[in-house]
Tab-separated table of C-alpha atoms in Angstrom:
chain	number	residue	atom	x	y	z
A	296	MET	CA	0.017	0.011	0.086
A	297	ALA	CA	1.340	3.411	-1.039
A	298	THR	CA	2.172	5.784	1.778
A	299	ARG	CA	-0.228	8.768	2.106
A	300	HIS	CA	0.864	12.264	2.999
A	301	ASP	CA	-0.926	15.529	3.498
A	302	PRO	CA	0.433	18.363	1.260
A	303	ILE	CA	0.962	20.518	4.347
A	304	VAL	CA	4.408	21.837	5.439
A	305	GLY	CA	4.964	23.143	8.892
A	306	ARG	CA	7.709	25.697	9.880
A	307	TYR	CA	8.641	28.159	12.496
A	308	VAL	CA	9.180	31.854	11.965
A	309	TYR	CA	10.561	34.548	14.439
A	310	VAL	CA	8.110	37.412	14.571
A	311	PRO	CA	9.399	40.625	16.139
A	312	TYR	CA	6.654	42.570	17.996
A	313	GLU	CA	7.375	45.569	20.269
A	314	ALA	CA	10.416	44.543	22.493
A	315	ALA	CA	9.935	40.818	22.080
A	316	GLU	CA	10.565	38.145	19.403
A	317	TYR	CA	8.068	35.325	19.194
A	318	ARG	CA	8.766	31.869	17.781
A	319	VAL	CA	5.656	31.063	15.882
A	320	PHE	CA	4.591	27.846	14.306
A	321	TYR	CA	2.636	27.813	11.066
A	322	GLU	CA	1.398	25.359	8.435
A	323	GLU	CA	1.051	26.149	4.753
A	324	ALA	CA	0.169	24.562	1.420
A	325	GLY	CA	-0.518	25.678	-2.066
A	326	GLY	CA	0.365	28.840	-3.982
A	327	GLY	CA	-1.196	32.098	-5.269
A	328	ILE	CA	-3.058	34.693	-3.214
A	329	PRO	CA	-1.967	34.488	0.422
A	330	LEU	CA	-4.778	33.341	2.615
A	331	VAL	CA	-3.956	33.575	6.373
A	332	CYS	CA	-6.148	31.516	8.557
A	333	LEU	CA	-6.904	32.368	12.238
A	334	HIS	CA	-7.932	29.666	14.750
A	335	THR	CA	-10.650	29.963	17.304
A	336	ALA	CA	-10.139	30.665	20.942
A	337	GLY	CA	-7.875	28.142	22.854
A	338	THR	CA	-6.966	26.007	19.835
A	339	ASP	CA	-4.526	26.077	17.070
A	340	SER	CA	-3.885	25.681	13.186
A	341	ARG	CA	-5.158	22.115	13.079
A	342	GLU	CA	-8.668	23.464	12.767
A	343	TYR	CA	-7.790	24.265	9.102
A	344	ARG	CA	-6.302	20.953	8.093
A	345	HIS	CA	-9.020	20.278	5.678
A	346	GLN	CA	-8.734	23.577	3.807
A	347	LEU	CA	-4.907	23.170	3.737
A	348	SER	CA	-5.442	19.760	2.054
A	349	ASP	CA	-7.938	20.755	-0.475
A	350	PRO	CA	-6.528	21.222	-3.961
A	351	ASP	CA	-9.638	23.313	-5.050
A	352	ILE	CA	-8.540	25.868	-2.632
A	353	THR	CA	-4.722	25.538	-2.732
A	354	SER	CA	-4.563	25.671	-6.499
A	355	SER	CA	-5.220	29.341	-6.309
A	356	PHE	CA	-4.333	30.333	-2.801
A	357	ARG	CA	-1.282	30.011	-0.533
A	358	VAL	CA	-3.069	28.856	2.597
A	359	ILE	CA	-1.296	29.695	5.846
A	360	ALA	CA	-2.566	28.776	9.311
A	361	LEU	CA	-0.621	29.847	12.333
A	362	ASP	CA	-0.653	29.074	16.015
A	363	LEU	CA	-0.877	32.357	18.011
A	364	PRO	CA	1.707	32.687	20.764
A	365	ARG	CA	0.814	30.306	23.683
A	366	HIS	CA	-1.225	28.164	21.327
A	367	GLY	CA	-0.336	24.811	19.712
A	368	LYS	CA	3.348	24.723	18.903
A	369	SER	CA	4.002	28.361	19.533
A	370	ILE	CA	5.587	28.598	22.856
A	371	PRO	CA	4.676	31.333	25.330
A	372	PRO	CA	7.095	34.445	25.709
A	373	PRO	CA	9.608	34.407	28.571
A	374	GLY	CA	8.122	35.160	31.930
A	375	PHE	CA	4.628	33.929	30.975
A	376	GLN	CA	4.366	32.098	34.351
A	377	ASN	CA	4.387	35.433	36.146
A	378	GLU	CA	1.291	36.863	34.463
A	379	GLU	CA	-2.323	36.139	33.775
A	380	TYR	CA	-2.913	35.811	30.034
A	381	ARG	CA	-5.522	38.085	28.571
A	382	LEU	CA	-5.627	38.590	24.804
A	383	THR	CA	-6.366	42.210	23.687
A	384	ALA	CA	-7.487	43.610	20.347
A	385	LYS	CA	-4.397	45.710	20.082
A	386	PHE	CA	-1.889	42.827	20.521
A	387	TYR	CA	-3.914	40.434	18.368
A	388	SER	CA	-4.453	42.736	15.348
A	389	GLU	CA	-0.955	44.111	15.401
A	390	PHE	CA	0.611	40.704	15.801
A	391	ILE	CA	-1.238	39.288	12.839
A	392	ILE	CA	0.123	42.092	10.798
A	393	ALA	CA	3.602	41.526	12.180
A	394	PHE	CA	3.372	37.813	11.262
A	395	CYS	CA	2.376	38.593	7.752
A	396	ASP	CA	5.306	41.081	7.481
A	397	ALA	CA	7.711	38.419	8.786
A	398	LEU	CA	6.620	36.184	5.971
A	399	GLY	CA	6.750	38.901	3.399
A	400	LEU	CA	3.112	38.571	2.526
A	401	GLU	CA	1.635	41.226	0.260
A	402	ARG	CA	-1.925	42.208	1.220
A	403	PRO	CA	-3.096	38.759	2.272
A	404	VAL	CA	-6.657	37.616	2.692
A	405	ILE	CA	-7.369	37.022	6.349
A	406	MET	CA	-9.886	34.351	7.259
A	407	GLY	CA	-10.636	33.748	10.926
A	408	SER	CA	-13.360	32.001	12.954
A	409	SER	CA	-14.927	33.081	16.274
A	410	MET	CA	-12.250	35.288	17.873
A	411	GLY	CA	-10.472	35.092	14.599
A	412	GLY	CA	-13.587	36.440	12.887
A	413	ASN	CA	-14.105	39.228	15.359
A	414	ILE	CA	-10.493	40.459	14.833
A	415	CYS	CA	-11.274	40.994	11.241
A	416	LEU	CA	-13.287	44.029	12.164
A	417	HIS	CA	-10.272	45.528	13.958
A	418	LEU	CA	-8.092	44.809	11.011
A	419	ALA	CA	-10.547	46.562	8.632
A	420	LEU	CA	-10.630	49.605	10.929
A	421	HIS	CA	-6.888	49.974	11.595
A	422	HIS	CA	-5.068	48.092	8.966
A	423	GLU	CA	-7.074	48.165	5.722
A	424	GLU	CA	-4.062	49.015	3.598
A	425	LYS	CA	-2.449	45.764	4.617
A	426	VAL	CA	-5.192	43.289	3.654
A	427	ARG	CA	-6.802	42.294	0.376
A	428	ALA	CA	-10.099	40.843	1.809
A	429	LEU	CA	-11.483	39.626	5.054
A	430	ILE	CA	-13.529	36.474	5.654
A	431	ALA	CA	-15.050	36.702	9.229
A	432	ILE	CA	-16.474	33.521	10.272
A	433	GLU	CA	-18.804	33.373	13.252
A	434	ALA	CA	-18.207	37.056	13.890
A	435	CYS	CA	-20.206	40.017	15.216
A	436	ASP	CA	-19.635	43.311	16.821
A	437	TYR	CA	-20.144	42.128	20.438
A	438	SER	CA	-20.165	38.691	21.952
A	439	PRO	CA	-20.783	39.055	25.713
A	440	GLY	CA	-20.934	36.340	28.352
A	441	TRP	CA	-18.132	34.001	27.596
A	442	PHE	CA	-15.305	35.330	29.902
A	443	ILE	CA	-15.951	32.670	32.587
A	444	ASP	CA	-13.938	32.311	35.766
A	445	TRP	CA	-14.457	28.560	36.370
A	446	LEU	CA	-12.742	27.661	33.135
A	447	TYR	CA	-9.437	28.293	34.970
A	448	HIS	CA	-9.883	26.796	38.420
A	449	PRO	CA	-7.788	24.125	40.185
A	450	GLU	CA	-10.770	21.883	40.814
A	451	VAL	CA	-11.883	21.804	37.181
A	452	HIS	CA	-10.212	19.741	34.551
A	453	GLY	CA	-9.296	22.444	32.214
A	454	GLY	CA	-8.994	20.445	28.999
A	455	GLU	CA	-12.278	18.508	29.367
A	456	ALA	CA	-14.163	21.550	30.545
A	457	CYS	CA	-12.933	23.674	27.608
A	458	GLY	CA	-13.825	20.975	25.048
A	459	THR	CA	-17.132	20.171	26.576
A	460	SER	CA	-18.212	23.797	27.094
A	461	VAL	CA	-18.099	24.321	23.242
A	462	PHE	CA	-19.328	20.876	22.021
A	463	GLY	CA	-22.978	22.171	21.905
A	464	LEU	CA	-22.033	24.937	19.588
A	465	MET	CA	-21.565	22.411	16.795
A	466	ALA	CA	-24.383	21.424	14.577
A	467	PRO	CA	-26.024	17.941	14.921
A	468	GLN	CA	-25.523	17.394	11.184
A	469	SER	CA	-21.759	17.623	11.435
A	470	PRO	CA	-20.074	14.291	11.414
A	471	GLU	CA	-19.372	12.866	14.788
A	472	GLU	CA	-15.757	12.228	13.950
A	473	TYR	CA	-15.113	15.917	13.212
A	474	ARG	CA	-17.049	17.117	16.263
A	475	TRP	CA	-14.972	15.001	18.602
A	476	GLU	CA	-11.745	16.127	16.724
A	477	THR	CA	-12.669	19.756	17.413
A	478	TRP	CA	-13.461	18.737	21.028
A	479	TRP	CA	-9.825	17.219	21.132
A	480	TYR	CA	-8.232	20.505	20.009
A	481	TYR	CA	-9.934	22.340	22.847
A	482	ALA	CA	-8.958	19.698	25.324
A	483	GLN	CA	-5.286	20.256	24.595
A	484	GLY	CA	-5.006	23.997	25.317
A	485	GLY	CA	-2.561	25.355	27.869
A	486	PRO	CA	-3.822	26.404	31.310
A	487	GLY	CA	-5.792	29.651	31.114
A	488	ILE	CA	-5.368	29.986	27.408
A	489	PHE	CA	-8.966	29.518	26.507
A	490	ARG	CA	-10.233	31.832	29.120
A	491	GLY	CA	-7.492	34.504	28.226
A	492	ASP	CA	-8.731	34.372	24.578
A	493	LEU	CA	-12.314	34.726	25.789
A	494	TYR	CA	-11.219	38.045	27.392
A	495	PHE	CA	-10.665	39.482	23.929
A	496	TYR	CA	-13.852	37.645	22.582
A	497	SER	CA	-16.258	38.827	25.171
A	498	VAL	CA	-14.717	41.897	27.049
A	499	ASP	CA	-12.121	43.745	24.921
A	500	HIS	CA	-13.956	43.274	21.641
A	501	ASP	CA	-16.846	45.716	21.692
A	502	PHE	CA	-17.246	47.079	18.244
A	503	ARG	CA	-20.796	48.345	18.586
A	504	GLN	CA	-19.872	52.034	18.248
A	505	LEU	CA	-17.036	51.411	15.700
A	506	ALA	CA	-18.527	49.212	12.992
A	507	GLU	CA	-19.869	52.121	11.090
A	508	LYS	CA	-16.431	53.664	10.979
A	509	ILE	CA	-15.030	51.066	8.669
A	510	SER	CA	-14.474	52.563	5.270
A	511	GLY	CA	-15.693	49.579	3.267
A	512	ASN	CA	-12.653	49.725	0.977
A	513	VAL	CA	-11.836	46.220	1.848
A	514	PRO	CA	-14.306	43.443	0.944
A	515	MET	CA	-15.625	41.629	4.053
A	516	TYR	CA	-17.524	38.501	4.075
A	517	LEU	CA	-19.451	37.548	7.338
A	518	MET	CA	-20.271	33.793	7.438
A	519	THR	CA	-22.145	32.273	10.320
A	520	GLY	CA	-23.777	28.910	10.913
A	521	VAL	CA	-27.355	28.647	12.030
A	522	TYR	CA	-26.443	26.481	15.083
A	523	ASP	CA	-24.133	29.022	16.656
A	524	PHE	CA	-25.577	30.437	19.815
A	525	ALA	CA	-22.418	32.277	20.837
A	526	CYS	CA	-22.585	34.475	17.700
A	527	THR	CA	-26.121	33.933	16.309
A	528	PRO	CA	-27.064	34.520	12.689
A	529	GLU	CA	-29.098	37.491	13.940
A	530	MET	CA	-26.092	39.002	15.640
A	531	THR	CA	-24.002	38.643	12.458
A	532	ALA	CA	-26.744	40.083	10.334
A	533	GLU	CA	-27.078	43.128	12.544
A	534	THR	CA	-23.383	43.637	12.426
A	535	GLY	CA	-23.295	43.323	8.662
A	536	LYS	CA	-25.843	46.105	8.252
A	537	LYS	CA	-23.363	48.462	9.898
A	538	LEU	CA	-20.410	47.346	7.818
A	539	LYS	CA	-19.934	49.152	4.484
A	540	GLY	CA	-18.673	46.780	1.752
A	541	SER	CA	-19.633	43.683	3.549
A	542	GLU	CA	-21.644	40.601	2.622
A	543	THR	CA	-23.495	38.458	5.153
A	544	ILE	CA	-23.748	34.631	4.444
A	545	ILE	CA	-25.844	32.416	6.772
A	546	MET	CA	-24.790	28.808	6.609
A	547	GLU	CA	-27.298	25.983	7.010
A	548	GLU	CA	-26.292	22.799	8.922
A	549	ILE	CA	-23.242	24.396	10.514
A	550	GLY	CA	-22.340	25.489	14.010
A	551	HIS	CA	-19.464	27.515	15.518
A	552	PHE	CA	-16.494	25.700	13.952
A	553	PRO	CA	-17.331	25.325	10.134
A	554	MET	CA	-13.872	24.609	9.019
A	555	SER	CA	-13.261	21.708	11.373
A	556	GLU	CA	-16.731	20.396	12.325
A	557	ASN	CA	-18.082	20.068	8.855
A	558	PRO	CA	-15.496	21.006	6.162
A	559	VAL	CA	-17.648	19.510	3.299
A	560	THR	CA	-20.620	21.735	3.936
A	561	PHE	CA	-18.413	24.630	4.815
A	562	LYS	CA	-16.687	24.307	1.430
A	563	LYS	CA	-20.018	24.863	-0.381
A	564	TYR	CA	-20.179	28.308	1.214
A	565	LEU	CA	-16.451	29.230	1.085
A	566	MET	CA	-15.708	28.439	-2.571
A	567	PRO	CA	-18.094	31.153	-3.940
A	568	VAL	CA	-16.357	33.740	-1.634
A	569	LEU	CA	-12.953	32.746	-2.747
A	570	GLU	CA	-14.082	32.939	-6.371
A	571	LYS	CA	-15.265	36.455	-5.718
A	572	ILE	CA	-11.841	37.331	-4.328
A	573	MET	CA	-10.045	35.851	-7.250
A	574	SER	CA	-12.382	37.659	-9.670
A	575	ARG	CA	-11.682	41.036	-7.919
A	576	GLU	CA	-7.979	40.224	-8.246
A	577	LEU	CA	-8.137	39.494	-11.953
A	578	GLN	CA	-10.118	42.750	-12.451
A	579	ALA	CA	-7.584	44.779	-10.593
A	580	GLN	CA	-4.656	43.189	-12.583
A	581	ALA	CA	-6.646	44.058	-15.879
A	582	GLY	CA	-7.252	47.578	-14.608
A	583	VAL	CA	-10.988	47.225	-14.720
């Protein structure tokens, strides 16, 4: 029997940011327009393994999925043991740009889910000249109620609690294998990382008074599953009404983790978006 391999290559890059240098792990596959993929809270780049291995995507896009510092194979900065981790919009958005600069990416497309979707709003407002398009999955302007104390408690099994707390956010139609795989990613996060990410998701990210300030010069696609009760389709639709140059796409039979819980169904919604981005790119090259 022939040996099978995924077409994914993993590497480390050193990303300078402010006074520190971060050793960041990322995976990539394909070639063409750079497509940088941002994982959800508490997890890592493995969530995008299906998109990284899909030739229909990688034939036109250089798909890159990174582990944020403290996540997956990206180690924490020195001295992490002396502080409580809390992700902020400033660090998150600026670090993504620093990562893209370190790889020499020219105006990449940014695709993120959950907290990775929410940060797309900040990128649109503060870094529009650095990005080509934004795909904000399971995103809205405000996601309260998820910064939970008991997720980081000595009497709670952190991994199982994190995984099980999000299991219900997935759609019942999603294959059981992929739902449990997503649970596994959450069960492997470092102590306090999921809760620290949720600080950004539910506290620091409040875009209700800022959404209408986005210029609309960068195309933004909001994609939300009908089974998501953390960021409901209604919350996404209301946000979309405030965002100039945006398109809202509500996905049937999908929950909060489209790329990992049901990649086949997600692909049906994602490919038309990628085709629109490619079409705009060809028009720009032709001067249309």
